[in-house]
Amino acid sequence: MCKQKNSFFDRVYEIVAAIPCGQVLSYGRIAALLGSPRAARTVGWALSACPEDLPWQRVVRADGTVAGGAYTELRRAMLIDEGVPFLLDGRVDMDACEWDGPRKNV
DNA sequence: GGACTGACCAACC
DNA sequence: AGGTTGGCCAGTC
């Protein structure tokens, strides 16, 4: 029943794919939603697969900085285009668009 | 089959 | 204030 057999790996995609437009999540935040607040590494590694269906540009570091190697600037432009507010430092405004996750009480 | 790595985070000194 | 380590999961050598 229900889909829980999915590995930690697969659930990362579920969360990232569920992030609404104009909001972002940090690696550790996603890991925490999965039940392992220290599995941020695994989350980052899951994103390393970089599936086209996965809008991983909405996933940023705890500081709000965008990851992704040389494409960091590109991802940042994509987020701005989606309506995500940025700071003058080039970081995501986590204070304004940090997603609370799939809240059941919405 | 064992050990290392990987786009991280937070605690510790 | 800054550097190091431990922890999580899965894939690769």
CSV table of C-alpha atoms (C1' of nucleotides) in Angstrom, one decimal:
chain,number,residue,atom,x,y,z
A,1,MET,CA,0.0,0.0,0.0
A,2,CYS,CA,1.0,3.5,-0.4
A,3,LYS,CA,4.4,4.2,-1.9
A,4,GLN,CA,7.0,3.8,0.7
A,5,LYS,CA,9.1,1.0,-0.7
A,6,ASN,CA,10.9,3.7,-2.7
A,7,SER,CA,14.4,4.2,-1.6
A,8,PHE,CA,15.7,7.3,0.0
A,9,PHE,CA,17.0,8.1,-3.4
A,10,ASP,CA,13.7,8.0,-5.1
A,11,ARG,CA,11.9,10.0,-2.4
A,12,VAL,CA,14.3,12.8,-3.0
A,13,TYR,CA,12.9,13.1,-6.5
A,14,GLU,CA,9.4,13.1,-5.1
A,15,ILE,CA,10.2,16.0,-2.8
A,16,VAL,CA,12.1,18.1,-5.4
A,17,ALA,CA,9.5,17.5,-8.0
A,18,ALA,CA,6.8,18.6,-5.5
A,19,ILE,CA,8.4,22.0,-4.8
A,20,PRO,CA,6.0,24.7,-6.0
A,21,CYS,CA,7.0,27.5,-8.3
A,22,GLY,CA,8.6,30.4,-6.5
A,23,GLN,CA,9.9,28.3,-3.6
A,24,VAL,CA,13.1,26.4,-2.9
A,25,LEU,CA,14.5,23.8,-0.5
A,26,SER,CA,17.9,23.1,0.9
A,27,TYR,CA,19.6,19.8,0.8
A,28,GLY,CA,19.4,19.3,4.5
A,29,ARG,CA,15.8,20.3,4.5
A,30,ILE,CA,14.9,17.7,2.0
A,31,ALA,CA,16.8,15.1,3.9
A,32,ALA,CA,15.0,16.1,7.1
A,33,LEU,CA,11.6,15.7,5.3
A,34,LEU,CA,12.7,12.2,4.5
A,35,GLY,CA,13.5,11.5,8.1
A,36,SER,CA,17.3,11.8,8.0
A,37,PRO,CA,18.4,15.4,8.6
A,38,ARG,CA,22.0,14.3,8.1
A,39,ALA,CA,21.5,12.6,4.8
A,40,ALA,CA,22.0,15.8,2.9
A,41,ARG,CA,24.9,14.2,1.2
A,42,THR,CA,22.8,11.5,-0.3
A,43,VAL,CA,20.3,14.1,-1.4
A,44,GLY,CA,23.1,16.0,-3.2
A,45,TRP,CA,24.2,12.8,-4.7
A,46,ALA,CA,20.7,12.0,-5.9
A,47,LEU,CA,20.6,15.3,-7.6
A,48,SER,CA,23.9,14.5,-9.2
A,49,ALA,CA,21.9,12.2,-11.4
A,50,CYS,CA,20.4,15.4,-12.7
A,51,PRO,CA,17.2,13.9,-14.3
A,52,GLU,CA,15.5,16.3,-16.8
A,53,ASP,CA,12.2,15.8,-15.0
A,54,LEU,CA,13.8,17.0,-11.8
A,55,PRO,CA,13.7,20.8,-11.3
A,56,TRP,CA,16.8,20.6,-9.1
A,57,GLN,CA,17.4,24.3,-9.6
A,58,ARG,CA,15.0,24.8,-6.7
A,59,VAL,CA,17.4,22.9,-4.5
A,60,VAL,CA,20.0,25.2,-2.8
A,61,ARG,CA,22.5,25.0,0.0
A,62,ALA,CA,21.6,25.8,3.6
A,63,ASP,CA,23.1,29.3,3.1
A,64,GLY,CA,20.8,29.9,0.1
A,65,THR,CA,23.6,29.6,-2.4
A,66,VAL,CA,22.8,27.6,-5.6
A,67,ALA,CA,24.8,24.5,-6.3
A,68,GLY,CA,25.4,22.9,-9.7
A,69,GLY,CA,29.0,23.7,-10.6
A,70,ALA,CA,29.4,25.9,-13.6
A,71,TYR,CA,25.6,26.1,-14.1
A,72,THR,CA,25.1,27.9,-10.9
A,73,GLU,CA,24.4,31.2,-12.6
A,74,LEU,CA,22.1,29.6,-15.1
A,75,ARG,CA,20.1,27.9,-12.3
A,76,ARG,CA,19.9,31.2,-10.5
A,77,ALA,CA,18.5,32.9,-13.6
A,78,MET,CA,15.9,30.1,-13.8
A,79,LEU,CA,14.8,30.7,-10.3
A,80,ILE,CA,14.5,34.4,-10.8
A,81,ASP,CA,12.4,33.7,-13.8
A,82,GLU,CA,10.1,31.5,-11.7
A,83,GLY,CA,9.6,34.3,-9.2
A,84,VAL,CA,12.1,33.3,-6.5
A,85,PRO,CA,13.4,36.4,-4.7
A,86,PHE,CA,17.2,36.7,-4.5
A,87,LEU,CA,19.5,38.6,-2.2
A,88,LEU,CA,22.1,41.1,-3.3
A,89,ASP,CA,24.7,38.5,-2.4
A,90,GLY,CA,23.4,36.2,-5.2
A,91,ARG,CA,21.8,33.9,-2.7
A,92,VAL,CA,18.2,32.8,-2.5
A,93,ASP,CA,16.0,34.6,0.0
A,94,MET,CA,15.5,31.5,2.1
A,95,ASP,CA,13.6,33.7,4.6
A,96,ALA,CA,10.9,34.4,1.9
A,97,CYS,CA,10.8,31.3,-0.2
A,98,GLU,CA,12.0,28.3,1.9
A,99,TRP,CA,9.3,25.7,1.3
A,100,ASP,CA,7.9,24.1,4.4
A,101,GLY,CA,7.5,20.8,2.6
A,102,PRO,CA,4.4,18.8,1.7
A,103,ARG,CA,2.3,20.0,4.7
A,104,LYS,CA,-0.7,17.9,5.2
A,105,ASN,CA,-2.5,20.7,6.9
A,106,VAL,CA,-2.6,23.0,3.9
B,1,DG,C1',32.4,-8.3,-0.9
B,2,DG,C1',34.8,-4.1,1.3
B,3,DA,C1',36.0,0.7,0.9
B,4,DC,C1',35.6,5.2,-1.2
B,5,DT,C1',33.2,8.8,-3.2
B,6,DG,C1',29.7,12.3,-3.9
B,7,DA,C1',26.6,18.9,-5.9
B,8,DC,C1',25.9,18.6,2.2
B,9,DC,C1',25.1,20.1,7.1
B,10,DA,C1',26.0,20.9,11.6
B,11,DA,C1',28.7,20.2,15.6
B,12,DC,C1',33.1,20.5,17.7
B,13,DC,C1',37.8,22.6,19.0
C,1,DA,C1',36.6,33.0,13.2
C,2,DG,C1',38.1,29.0,10.7
C,3,DG,C1',39.2,24.1,9.8
C,4,DT,C1',38.2,19.2,10.6
C,5,DT,C1',35.1,15.2,11.4
C,6,DG,C1',31.1,12.5,11.7
C,7,DG,C1',26.8,11.0,9.6
C,8,DC,C1',23.5,9.4,5.9
C,9,DC,C1',22.4,6.5,1.3
C,10,DA,C1',23.5,4.5,-3.0
C,11,DG,C1',26.6,3.6,-6.8
C,12,DT,C1',31.2,2.5,-8.5
C,13,DC,C1',36.0,0.2,-8.3
